[in-house]
Coordinates of N, CA, C and O in Angstrom, one line a residue:
M1 N 97.4 103.7 91.1 CA 98.3 103.6 92.2 C 97.8 104.0 93.6 O 96.5 104.6 93.8
A2 N 97.7 102.9 94.4 CA 96.9 102.4 96.0 C 97.2 104.0 96.5 O 98.5 104.9 96.5
R3 N 96.1 104.5 97.3 CA 96.2 105.4 98.6 C 95.6 105.4 100.3 O 94.8 104.2 99.9
H4 N 96.9 105.4 100.6 CA 96.5 104.8 101.9 C 95.9 105.8 102.9 O 96.8 106.8 102.8
A5 N 95.0 105.5 104.3 CA 94.7 106.4 104.9 C 94.9 105.6 106.2 O 94.7 104.5 106.8
I6 N 96.4 106.1 107.1 CA 96.5 105.4 108.3 C 95.2 106.1 109.2 O 95.8 107.0 109.5
L7 N 94.3 105.5 109.5 CA 93.8 105.7 110.8 C 94.7 105.8 112.2 O 94.6 104.3 112.5
V8 N 94.7 106.5 112.8 CA 94.9 106.7 114.0 C 93.6 106.7 115.3 O 93.5 108.0 115.9
I9 N 93.3 105.9 116.3 CA 92.0 105.8 116.9 C 92.6 105.6 118.4 O 93.0 105.2 118.7
D10 N 92.1 107.2 118.5 CA 91.9 106.9 120.3 C 92.7 107.3 120.6 O 93.2 106.9 122.1
M11 N 94.0 107.7 120.5 CA 95.3 107.9 121.1 C 95.0 109.1 122.0 O 95.4 110.2 121.4
L12 N 94.5 109.0 123.2 CA 93.8 110.2 123.4 C 94.1 110.1 125.6 O 94.8 109.0 125.9
N13 N 93.9 111.1 125.8 CA 94.1 111.7 127.3 C 94.0 110.3 128.0 O 94.1 110.1 129.3
D14 N 92.6 109.7 127.8 CA 91.7 109.0 128.3 C 91.5 107.6 128.4 O 91.3 107.1 129.2
F15 N 92.3 107.3 127.4 CA 93.1 105.8 126.8 C 95.0 105.4 127.2 O 94.5 104.5 127.5
V16 N 95.4 106.8 127.3 CA 96.8 106.3 127.5 C 97.3 107.3 128.8 O 97.1 108.7 128.5
G17 N 97.9 106.5 129.2 CA 99.0 107.1 130.0 C 98.5 106.8 131.5 O 97.4 106.5 132.0
E18 N 99.1 106.8 132.3 CA 98.4 107.0 134.0 C 97.2 107.4 134.5 O 96.8 106.5 135.5
K19 N 96.7 108.9 134.2 CA 95.4 109.2 134.7 C 94.1 108.8 133.9 O 93.3 109.1 134.3
A20 N 94.9 108.4 132.9 CA 93.4 107.7 132.2 C 92.6 106.3 132.8 O 92.6 106.0 133.2
P21 N 91.1 107.5 132.6 CA 90.5 106.3 133.4 C 90.2 104.7 132.7 O 89.5 103.9 132.9
L22 N 90.2 105.3 131.2 CA 90.5 103.8 130.2 C 91.5 103.4 129.7 O 91.6 103.4 128.4
R23 N 92.7 103.3 131.0 CA 93.5 103.0 130.7 C 94.1 102.0 129.6 O 93.9 101.3 130.5
C24 N 95.0 102.1 128.7 CA 95.1 100.7 127.8 C 97.0 100.8 127.8 O 97.1 101.5 127.1
P25 N 97.4 100.1 129.0 CA 98.8 100.0 129.4 C 99.8 100.2 128.0 O 100.5 100.5 127.6
G26 N 99.2 99.1 127.2 CA 100.0 98.9 125.7 C 100.1 100.1 124.9 O 100.8 100.3 124.0
G27 N 99.1 100.8 125.0 CA 99.3 102.1 124.1 C 100.2 102.9 124.2 O 100.8 103.6 123.7
E28 N 100.7 102.9 125.8 CA 102.3 103.4 125.7 C 103.2 103.2 125.6 O 104.4 103.7 125.3
T29 N 103.5 101.9 125.3 CA 104.4 101.0 124.9 C 104.8 101.8 123.1 O 105.9 101.2 122.6
I30 N 103.5 101.7 122.4 CA 103.6 101.6 121.2 C 103.5 103.3 120.7 O 103.6 103.7 119.6
I31 N 104.3 104.3 121.3 CA 104.2 105.7 120.8 C 105.8 106.2 120.1 O 105.3 106.6 118.9
P32 N 106.5 105.4 120.5 CA 107.5 105.4 120.2 C 107.6 105.0 117.8 O 108.4 105.3 117.8
D33 N 107.2 103.5 118.6 CA 106.9 103.1 117.0 C 105.7 103.9 116.0 O 106.0 103.9 115.2
L34 N 104.9 104.9 116.8 CA 103.8 105.4 115.8 C 104.4 107.0 115.7 O 104.2 107.2 114.4
Q35 N 105.4 107.5 116.5 CA 106.1 108.7 116.1 C 106.7 108.7 114.8 O 107.0 109.2 114.4
R36 N 107.6 107.4 114.8 CA 108.4 106.8 114.0 C 107.4 106.4 112.2 O 108.2 106.9 111.8
L37 N 106.7 106.2 112.5 CA 105.4 106.1 111.3 C 104.7 107.3 110.8 O 105.1 107.4 109.7
F38 N 104.9 108.4 112.1 CA 104.6 109.8 111.6 C 105.1 110.4 110.9 O 105.0 111.1 109.8
K39 N 106.0 110.1 111.4 CA 107.6 111.0 110.8 C 107.6 110.0 109.4 O 108.3 111.5 108.3
W40 N 107.9 109.1 109.1 CA 107.6 108.7 107.8 C 106.9 109.3 106.8 O 107.2 109.5 106.1
A41 N 105.3 109.4 107.5 CA 104.4 109.3 106.7 C 104.6 111.3 105.8 O 104.2 111.1 104.7
R42 N 104.6 111.8 107.2 CA 104.9 113.2 107.0 C 105.9 113.8 106.2 O 105.9 114.9 105.3
G43 N 106.9 112.9 105.9 CA 107.8 112.8 105.1 C 107.7 112.4 103.7 O 109.1 113.0 102.9
R44 N 107.2 112.0 103.4 CA 106.7 111.6 101.9 C 106.5 112.4 101.1 O 105.9 113.2 101.5
E45 N 106.8 112.6 99.9 CA 106.7 113.7 99.0 C 104.8 112.9 98.3 O 104.7 111.9 98.0
G46 N 104.5 113.8 98.0 CA 102.7 113.6 97.9 C 101.9 112.8 98.5 O 102.0 113.5 100.0
D47 N 100.6 112.9 98.3 CA 99.6 112.4 99.1 C 99.3 111.2 99.4 O 98.1 110.9 99.8
D48 N 99.9 109.9 99.0 CA 99.6 109.0 98.5 C 99.4 108.2 99.9 O 98.5 106.8 100.3
V49 N 100.0 108.4 100.9 CA 99.7 108.2 102.6 C 99.4 109.0 103.2 O 100.2 110.6 103.5
Q50 N 97.8 108.9 104.1 CA 97.8 110.1 104.8 C 97.2 109.9 106.1 O 97.1 108.6 106.5
L51 N 98.0 110.9 107.4 CA 97.1 110.3 108.6 C 95.9 110.9 109.0 O 95.3 112.1 108.7
V52 N 95.2 110.1 109.3 CA 93.9 110.5 109.8 C 93.7 110.1 111.2 O 93.7 109.2 111.1
F53 N 93.1 110.6 112.1 CA 93.1 110.7 113.5 C 91.6 111.1 114.1 O 90.5 112.2 113.5
I54 N 91.3 109.9 115.1 CA 90.0 109.6 115.1 C 90.0 109.3 116.4 O 90.8 109.0 117.5
E55 N 89.2 110.7 117.2 CA 89.0 111.4 118.5 C 87.5 110.4 118.9 O 86.6 111.0 118.5
E56 N 87.8 109.6 119.9 CA 86.1 109.6 120.3 C 85.9 111.0 121.3 O 86.5 111.6 121.9
A57 N 84.7 111.6 121.0 CA 84.5 112.5 121.7 C 82.5 112.8 122.2 O 81.8 112.7 121.4
H58 N 82.4 112.0 122.8 CA 80.8 111.6 123.5 C 80.1 112.8 124.4 O 81.2 113.5 124.4
R59 N 78.8 113.1 124.1 CA 78.0 114.1 124.6 C 78.1 113.4 125.8 O 78.4 112.1 126.5
E60 N 77.6 114.3 126.5 CA 77.0 113.9 128.1 C 76.2 113.3 128.5 O 75.3 113.2 127.7
N61 N 76.1 111.9 129.9 CA 75.3 111.2 129.2 C 75.2 110.2 128.0 O 73.8 109.8 128.0
D62 N 76.6 110.0 127.6 CA 76.0 109.2 126.2 C 75.4 108.1 126.4 O 75.6 107.2 127.4
A63 N 74.8 107.2 125.4 CA 74.4 106.2 126.0 C 75.7 105.0 126.4 O 75.6 103.9 126.5
D64 N 76.9 105.0 125.5 CA 78.2 104.5 125.6 C 78.1 104.3 127.3 O 79.0 103.0 127.9
F65 N 77.7 105.0 127.9 CA 78.1 105.2 129.2 C 77.3 104.1 130.3 O 77.7 104.2 131.7
R66 N 76.4 103.6 129.6 CA 75.5 102.8 130.2 C 76.3 101.5 130.3 O 75.7 100.5 130.8
V67 N 77.6 101.6 129.6 CA 78.1 100.3 129.5 C 79.5 100.0 130.5 O 80.1 99.3 129.9
R68 N 80.0 101.4 130.2 CA 81.0 101.8 129.8 C 81.5 103.0 131.1 O 80.8 103.7 131.3
P69 N 82.5 102.9 131.5 CA 82.8 104.0 132.5 C 82.7 105.5 131.7 O 82.8 105.7 130.1
V70 N 82.5 106.9 132.4 CA 82.4 107.7 131.7 C 84.1 107.6 131.2 O 85.1 108.3 132.1
H71 N 84.1 109.0 130.0 CA 85.4 109.2 129.3 C 85.2 109.7 128.1 O 84.1 109.6 127.4
A72 N 85.9 110.3 127.6 CA 86.3 111.2 126.4 C 85.1 111.9 126.0 O 84.6 111.8 125.1
V73 N 85.2 112.8 126.8 CA 83.7 113.3 127.0 C 84.1 115.0 125.8 O 85.0 115.4 126.1
K74 N 83.1 115.3 124.9 CA 83.6 115.6 123.8 C 84.2 117.6 124.8 O 83.2 118.0 125.7
G75 N 85.1 117.6 124.3 CA 85.5 119.3 124.7 C 86.1 119.0 125.9 O 86.9 120.3 126.6
T76 N 86.6 118.1 126.5 CA 88.1 117.9 127.9 C 89.4 117.8 127.6 O 89.4 116.9 126.3
W77 N 90.2 117.5 128.6 CA 91.4 116.9 128.3 C 91.4 115.9 128.2 O 91.8 115.1 127.2
G78 N 90.1 115.0 128.7 CA 90.7 113.2 128.3 C 90.0 113.0 126.5 O 90.4 112.0 126.4
S79 N 89.4 113.5 126.0 CA 89.3 113.6 124.6 C 90.0 113.9 123.7 O 89.7 113.9 122.4
D80 N 90.7 114.9 124.0 CA 91.9 115.2 123.4 C 93.4 114.1 123.1 O 93.4 113.4 123.8
F81 N 93.8 114.3 121.6 CA 94.6 113.7 122.1 C 96.5 113.8 122.9 O 96.4 115.2 123.1
I82 N 97.0 112.5 123.0 CA 98.0 112.5 123.6 C 99.0 113.4 123.3 O 99.1 113.4 121.9
P83 N 100.2 114.2 123.7 CA 101.2 115.6 123.3 C 102.0 114.7 122.5 O 102.2 115.3 121.2
E84 N 102.4 113.9 122.4 CA 103.2 112.5 122.1 C 102.8 112.6 120.6 O 103.6 112.2 119.7
L85 N 101.2 112.2 120.1 CA 100.8 112.0 119.0 C 99.8 112.6 118.2 O 99.1 112.4 118.2
Y86 N 99.9 114.5 118.6 CA 99.1 115.3 118.3 C 99.2 115.6 116.6 O 100.3 115.5 116.0
P87 N 97.7 115.7 116.3 CA 97.9 116.2 114.5 C 98.3 117.3 114.6 O 99.0 118.4 115.4
E88 N 99.2 117.1 113.3 CA 99.7 118.4 112.7 C 98.4 119.4 111.5 O 97.3 118.6 111.4
K89 N 98.8 120.5 111.5 CA 98.0 121.6 110.8 C 97.5 121.0 109.4 O 98.7 120.1 109.1
G90 N 96.8 120.7 108.9 CA 95.9 120.0 107.7 C 95.4 118.3 107.7 O 95.2 118.0 106.8
E91 N 95.4 117.8 109.0 CA 95.8 116.7 109.1 C 94.1 116.4 109.4 O 94.0 116.8 110.4
Y92 N 93.4 114.9 108.8 CA 92.0 115.2 109.1 C 91.4 114.8 110.5 O 92.1 113.4 110.7
I93 N 90.7 115.2 111.1 CA 90.1 114.5 112.7 C 89.0 114.5 112.4 O 87.7 115.3 111.7
V94 N 88.4 112.8 112.9 CA 87.2 113.0 112.6 C 86.8 112.7 114.4 O 87.5 111.4 114.5
Q95 N 85.8 112.8 114.7 CA 85.2 112.3 115.9 C 84.3 111.3 116.0 O 83.3 111.6 115.1
K96 N 84.0 111.1 117.5 CA 83.2 109.3 116.9 C 82.7 109.3 118.6 O 82.8 109.8 119.5
R97 N 81.7 108.9 118.3 CA 80.9 108.8 120.0 C 80.4 106.9 119.8 O 79.7 107.0 121.0
R98 N 81.0 106.1 118.9 CA 81.0 104.9 119.0 C 82.3 104.3 118.5 O 83.1 104.6 118.2
H99 N 82.1 102.9 118.8 CA 83.4 102.1 118.7 C 84.4 102.2 117.4 O 85.2 102.3 117.1
S100 N 82.8 102.3 116.2 CA 83.5 102.5 115.0 C 84.4 103.9 114.5 O 82.8 104.7 114.7
G101 N 85.2 104.1 114.0 CA 85.0 105.8 113.0 C 84.3 105.8 112.0 O 84.5 106.3 111.7
F102 N 83.6 104.8 111.4 CA 82.6 105.0 110.8 C 80.9 105.1 111.4 O 80.6 105.8 110.1
A103 N 81.1 104.8 112.3 CA 79.2 104.9 112.4 C 78.9 106.3 113.0 O 79.1 107.2 114.1
Y104 N 78.3 106.9 112.2 CA 77.5 108.2 112.3 C 78.5 109.5 111.7 O 78.2 110.3 113.1
T105 N 79.6 109.0 111.4 CA 80.8 109.6 111.4 C 80.8 110.4 109.6 O 80.1 109.6 108.7
D106 N 81.8 111.0 109.0 CA 81.8 111.6 108.0 C 83.1 110.9 107.5 O 83.8 111.2 106.3
L107 N 83.9 109.9 108.0 CA 84.7 109.2 107.5 C 85.2 108.9 106.6 O 85.5 108.5 105.6
D108 N 83.9 107.8 105.8 CA 83.6 107.5 104.9 C 83.2 108.2 103.9 O 84.3 108.1 102.6
L109 N 82.6 109.6 103.4 CA 82.6 110.7 102.8 C 84.1 111.2 102.5 O 84.4 111.5 101.1
Y110 N 84.6 111.6 103.5 CA 86.5 112.1 103.9 C 87.3 110.9 102.7 O 88.0 111.7 101.6
L111 N 87.3 109.6 103.1 CA 88.2 109.0 102.5 C 87.8 109.1 101.2 O 88.6 108.1 99.6
R112 N 85.9 108.8 100.3 CA 86.2 108.8 99.0 C 86.3 109.9 98.2 O 86.7 110.2 97.3
E113 N 86.5 111.1 99.2 CA 86.9 112.6 98.6 C 88.0 112.4 98.5 O 88.2 113.2 97.0
E114 N 89.0 111.9 98.9 CA 90.9 111.6 98.7 C 90.8 110.7 97.8 O 92.2 109.9 97.8
N115 N 89.7 109.5 97.6 CA 90.4 108.9 95.9 C 91.1 107.4 97.5 O 91.8 107.2 96.4
I116 N 91.0 107.4 98.7 CA 91.3 106.4 98.8 C 91.2 105.1 99.6 O 89.7 104.9 99.1
D117 N 91.9 103.9 98.8 CA 91.2 102.8 98.6 C 91.9 101.7 99.5 O 91.2 100.5 100.1
T118 N 93.0 102.1 100.6 CA 92.8 101.1 101.6 C 93.3 101.9 102.4 O 93.6 103.2 102.9
V119 N 92.5 101.5 104.0 CA 93.5 101.9 105.2 C 94.0 101.2 106.1 O 93.6 100.3 106.1
V120 N 95.0 101.8 107.1 CA 95.6 101.3 107.8 C 95.4 101.4 109.4 O 95.6 102.3 109.8
M121 N 95.4 100.3 109.8 CA 95.0 100.4 111.2 C 95.7 100.6 112.6 O 96.8 99.8 112.5
T122 N 95.4 101.6 113.3 CA 96.6 102.0 114.9 C 96.1 102.7 115.8 O 94.3 102.5 115.3
G123 N 96.6 102.2 116.6 CA 95.7 103.0 118.1 C 95.5 101.8 119.0 O 95.5 101.0 118.7
V124 N 94.0 102.2 119.9 CA 93.5 101.4 121.3 C 92.0 101.4 120.7 O 91.6 102.5 120.0
W125 N 91.4 100.3 121.3 CA 91.9 99.2 121.6 C 92.1 98.4 120.5 O 90.5 98.2 119.9
T126 N 92.8 97.2 120.3 CA 93.0 96.6 119.7 C 91.5 95.8 119.2 O 90.7 95.8 118.0
N127 N 91.3 95.2 120.1 CA 89.6 94.3 120.0 C 88.7 94.7 120.3 O 87.6 94.6 120.3
V128 N 88.7 96.5 120.4 CA 87.1 97.1 120.4 C 87.5 98.3 119.4 O 86.8 97.7 118.5
C129 N 88.0 99.2 119.2 CA 87.6 99.9 118.5 C 88.4 100.4 116.9 O 87.7 100.4 116.3
V130 N 89.9 99.2 117.3 CA 90.5 99.1 115.9 C 89.5 98.1 115.5 O 89.4 98.3 114.1
R131 N 89.3 96.9 115.8 CA 88.6 96.1 115.1 C 87.0 96.1 114.2 O 86.5 95.9 113.6
S132 N 86.7 97.0 115.5 CA 85.1 97.9 115.0 C 85.2 98.8 113.3 O 84.4 98.5 112.7
T133 N 86.4 99.3 113.6 CA 86.4 100.1 112.8 C 86.8 99.5 111.2 O 86.8 99.8 110.3
A134 N 88.2 98.6 111.7 CA 88.4 97.7 110.4 C 87.3 97.3 109.8 O 86.8 96.8 108.8
T135 N 85.9 96.8 110.6 CA 85.2 95.5 109.6 C 84.3 96.7 109.4 O 83.8 96.1 107.9
D136 N 84.3 97.8 110.0 CA 83.1 98.1 108.9 C 83.9 98.8 107.6 O 83.0 99.4 106.8
A137 N 85.1 99.2 107.7 CA 86.1 99.6 106.5 C 86.1 98.2 105.4 O 85.4 98.5 104.0
L138 N 86.3 97.0 106.2 CA 86.0 96.2 105.0 C 84.3 96.0 104.6 O 84.0 95.6 103.1
A139 N 83.2 96.6 105.5 CA 82.2 96.7 104.6 C 81.8 97.6 103.8 O 80.8 97.4 102.8
R140 N 82.8 98.4 103.7 CA 82.6 99.5 102.6 C 83.7 99.3 101.5 O 83.9 100.5 100.7
A141 N 84.0 98.0 101.6 CA 84.9 97.9 100.3 C 86.0 98.3 100.5 O 87.0 98.2 99.4
Y142 N 86.6 98.7 101.4 CA 88.2 99.3 101.7 C 89.0 98.2 102.0 O 88.8 97.5 102.6
K143 N 90.6 98.4 101.5 CA 91.5 97.2 101.9 C 92.0 97.6 103.3 O 91.7 98.7 103.4
V144 N 91.9 96.7 104.3 CA 92.4 97.0 105.6 C 94.0 96.6 105.4 O 94.1 95.4 105.4
I145 N 94.7 97.1 105.9 CA 95.8 96.5 106.9 C 95.9 96.5 108.4 O 95.8 97.5 108.4
T146 N 96.2 95.9 109.0 CA 96.2 96.2 110.5 C 97.6 96.3 110.8 O 98.4 95.1 110.7
L147 N 98.7 97.4 111.4 CA 99.7 97.1 112.0 C 99.7 96.7 113.6 O 99.6 97.1 114.7
S148 N 100.5 95.8 113.6 CA 100.5 94.9 114.5 C 101.1 95.3 116.2 O 101.0 95.1 116.9
D149 N 102.0 96.4 115.5 CA 103.5 96.9 116.4 C 102.5 98.1 116.9 O 102.9 99.2 117.2
G150 N 101.5 98.8 115.7 CA 100.9 100.0 115.9 C 99.6 100.0 117.0 O 99.1 101.1 116.8
C151 N 99.3 99.1 117.1 CA 97.7 98.7 118.0 C 98.2 98.2 119.2 O 99.1 97.5 119.6
A152 N 97.4 98.3 120.4 CA 97.5 97.9 121.7 C 96.3 97.9 122.4 O 95.0 98.0 121.6
S153 N 96.5 97.4 123.3 CA 94.4 97.0 124.2 C 95.2 97.0 125.8 O 96.4 96.8 125.9
K154 N 94.1 96.4 126.4 CA 94.4 96.5 128.2 C 95.1 95.3 128.2 O 96.3 95.7 129.1
T155 N 95.1 94.3 127.9 CA 96.5 93.4 127.9 C 96.6 93.0 126.6 O 96.7 93.2 125.8
E156 N 98.3 92.3 126.7 CA 98.3 91.5 125.8 C 97.8 90.3 125.3 O 97.6 90.3 124.0
E157 N 97.2 89.7 126.2 CA 95.9 88.7 125.6 C 94.5 89.2 124.7 O 94.3 89.1 123.6
M158 N 94.2 90.4 125.1 CA 93.4 90.8 124.2 C 93.9 91.5 123.0 O 93.4 91.3 122.4
H159 N 95.2 92.0 123.0 CA 95.5 92.3 121.7 C 95.7 91.7 120.8 O 95.2 91.7 119.8
E160 N 96.6 89.8 121.1 CA 96.4 88.7 120.1 C 95.2 88.7 119.7 O 94.9 88.1 118.4
Y161 N 93.8 88.2 120.6 CA 92.6 88.1 120.0 C 92.3 89.2 119.4 O 91.5 88.3 117.7
G162 N 92.5 90.1 119.4 CA 92.3 90.8 118.4 C 92.7 91.0 116.8 O 92.3 91.2 116.0
L163 N 94.1 90.9 117.3 CA 94.6 90.6 115.7 C 94.3 89.3 115.4 O 93.9 89.1 113.5
N164 N 94.3 88.1 115.7 CA 93.4 86.8 115.4 C 91.9 87.2 114.6 O 92.4 86.7 113.6
D165 N 91.3 87.9 114.7 CA 90.1 88.4 114.3 C 90.2 89.0 113.3 O 90.0 88.9 111.8
L166 N 91.3 90.0 113.3 CA 91.3 91.2 111.8 C 92.0 90.3 111.2 O 92.0 90.5 110.3
S167 N 93.0 89.1 111.7 CA 93.8 88.5 110.6 C 92.8 87.7 109.5 O 93.3 87.3 107.6
I168 N 91.8 87.7 109.7 CA 90.6 87.1 108.5 C 90.2 87.9 107.8 O 89.9 87.2 106.6
F169 N 90.9 89.3 107.4 CA 90.3 90.0 106.5 C 91.0 91.1 106.2 O 91.0 91.3 105.2
S170 N 92.0 91.3 107.4 CA 92.7 92.5 107.0 C 94.3 91.9 106.7 O 94.6 90.7 106.9
K171 N 95.2 92.7 106.3 CA 96.7 92.0 106.4 C 97.1 92.6 107.4 O 97.6 93.2 108.0
I172 N 98.0 91.5 108.2 CA 98.7 91.5 109.6 C 100.1 92.3 109.0 O 100.6 91.1 108.4
M173 N 100.9 93.2 109.9 CA 102.1 93.8 109.1 C 102.7 94.3 110.6 O 101.6 94.9 111.0
T174 N 104.0 94.2 110.6 CA 104.5 95.7 111.3 C 104.8 96.8 111.2 O 104.5 96.9 109.8
I175 N 105.3 97.4 111.4 CA 105.5 99.3 111.2 C 106.9 99.4 110.0 O 106.3 99.9 108.6
D176 N 107.2 98.1 110.4 CA 108.7 98.3 109.4 C 108.3 97.7 108.2 O 109.0 97.9 107.3
E177 N 107.6 96.3 108.2 CA 107.3 95.7 107.1 C 106.5 96.4 105.9 O 106.5 96.4 105.0
Y178 N 105.3 97.0 106.9 CA 105.2 98.4 105.5 C 105.5 99.2 105.3 O 105.5 99.4 103.9
I179 N 106.5 100.0 106.3 CA 107.3 101.4 105.2 C 107.9 100.2 104.4 O 108.1 100.9 103.1
D180 N 108.9 99.2 104.7 CA 109.8 98.7 103.8 C 109.0 98.1 102.4 O 109.7 98.3 101.5
A181 N 107.5 97.9 102.4 CA 106.6 97.3 101.3 C 106.9 98.6 100.5 O 107.1 98.8 99.4
W182 N 106.8 99.7 100.7 CA 106.5 101.2 100.0 C 107.6 101.4 99.6 O 107.5 101.9 98.2
E183 N 109.0 101.2 100.2 CA 109.8 101.7 99.8 C 110.2 100.9 98.6 O 111.2 101.2 97.6
K184 N 110.1 99.8 98.5 CA 110.5 98.7 97.5 C 109.4 99.1 96.4 O 109.4 97.9 95.4
G185 N 108.9 99.6 96.6 CA 107.2 99.7 95.8 C 106.2 98.5 95.2 O 105.5 98.6 94.5
L186 N 106.3 98.4 96.5 CA 105.6 97.1 96.2 C 104.2 97.2 97.2 O 103.6 98.5 97.8
D187 N 103.0 96.7 96.9 CA 102.1 96.7 97.2 C 101.1 96.4 98.5 O 101.2 95.1 98.6
P188 N 102.0 96.8 99.9 CA 101.8 96.5 101.0 C 100.3 95.4 101.7 O 100.5 94.4 102.0
W189 N 99.4 95.7 100.9 CA 98.2 94.7 101.1 C 98.0 93.5 100.6 O 97.2 92.8 101.0
E190 N 98.8 93.3 99.2 CA 99.1 92.1 98.9 C 99.3 91.1 100.0 O 100.1 90.7 100.9
G191 N 98.4 90.1 99.3 CA 98.4 88.5 100.3 C 97.6 89.3 101.7 O 97.7 88.3 102.6
G192 N 96.8 90.0 101.7 CA 95.9 90.3 102.8 C 94.5 89.1 102.9 O 94.2 88.8 101.9
G193 N 93.9 88.9 103.9 CA 93.3 88.6 104.1 C 93.0 86.7 104.5 O 94.8 86.2 104.8
D194 N 92.5 86.1 104.4 CA 92.5 84.5 104.8 C 91.4 83.5 103.7 O 90.7 83.1 104.6
K195 N 92.4 83.7 102.8 CA 91.1 83.7 101.2 C 91.3 81.6 101.8 O 90.3 80.9 100.8
E196 N 91.9 81.1 102.2 CA 92.0 79.5 102.3 C 91.8 79.3 104.0 O 91.8 78.0 104.1
N197 N 90.9 80.2 104.8 CA 90.3 79.9 106.0 C 90.8 79.0 106.6 O 91.4 77.5 107.7
K198 N 92.4 79.6 106.8 CA 93.4 79.0 107.3 C 93.5 79.5 109.4 O 94.0 79.1 110.2
V199 N 92.7 80.6 109.4 CA 92.7 81.2 110.6 C 92.2 80.1 111.3 O 91.1 80.0 111.6
K200 N 92.8 80.2 113.0 CA 92.1 79.2 113.9 C 91.5 80.4 114.8 O 92.4 81.5 115.4

């Protein structure tokens, strides 16, 4: 049986909300959809679907700040999760300092310990941290699903560009399609990727 980790990427105060220095306006629009996804995942019996929270947590004077505004410094309000999508006790949190949730973190170790074979991408930004994490997941031989209405970027155009790139190697689905596949006993990842090189 497939085992999935829904990766919730950077739904943090410094990315979502009017006071966010790296505000991703689309991040606010996906909150209700992610809340619905969380309720479904948390209400399942067994642990074949887990929520894993990815938290950008930079050191002061991080090298990332040479190219981007200062944001999500570890231990600050900005690096904390937004209240609407806060992790519950027992849900795993991975702190990162680079775009990918796999870069210099223990995410891969955790997933392998839990025998997870499929990662499901949600969060912000679609074309940056979501795509980088998905790319690194593929490099480690995980199956990758991207939930189109569970991700967002600074603009809709950036979001669509990100989804187009992700469709080359992941399965693009809506949250409803993903849940429906599980409820019907189907493998949501089936048909993922671009085996016929049709993506333009």
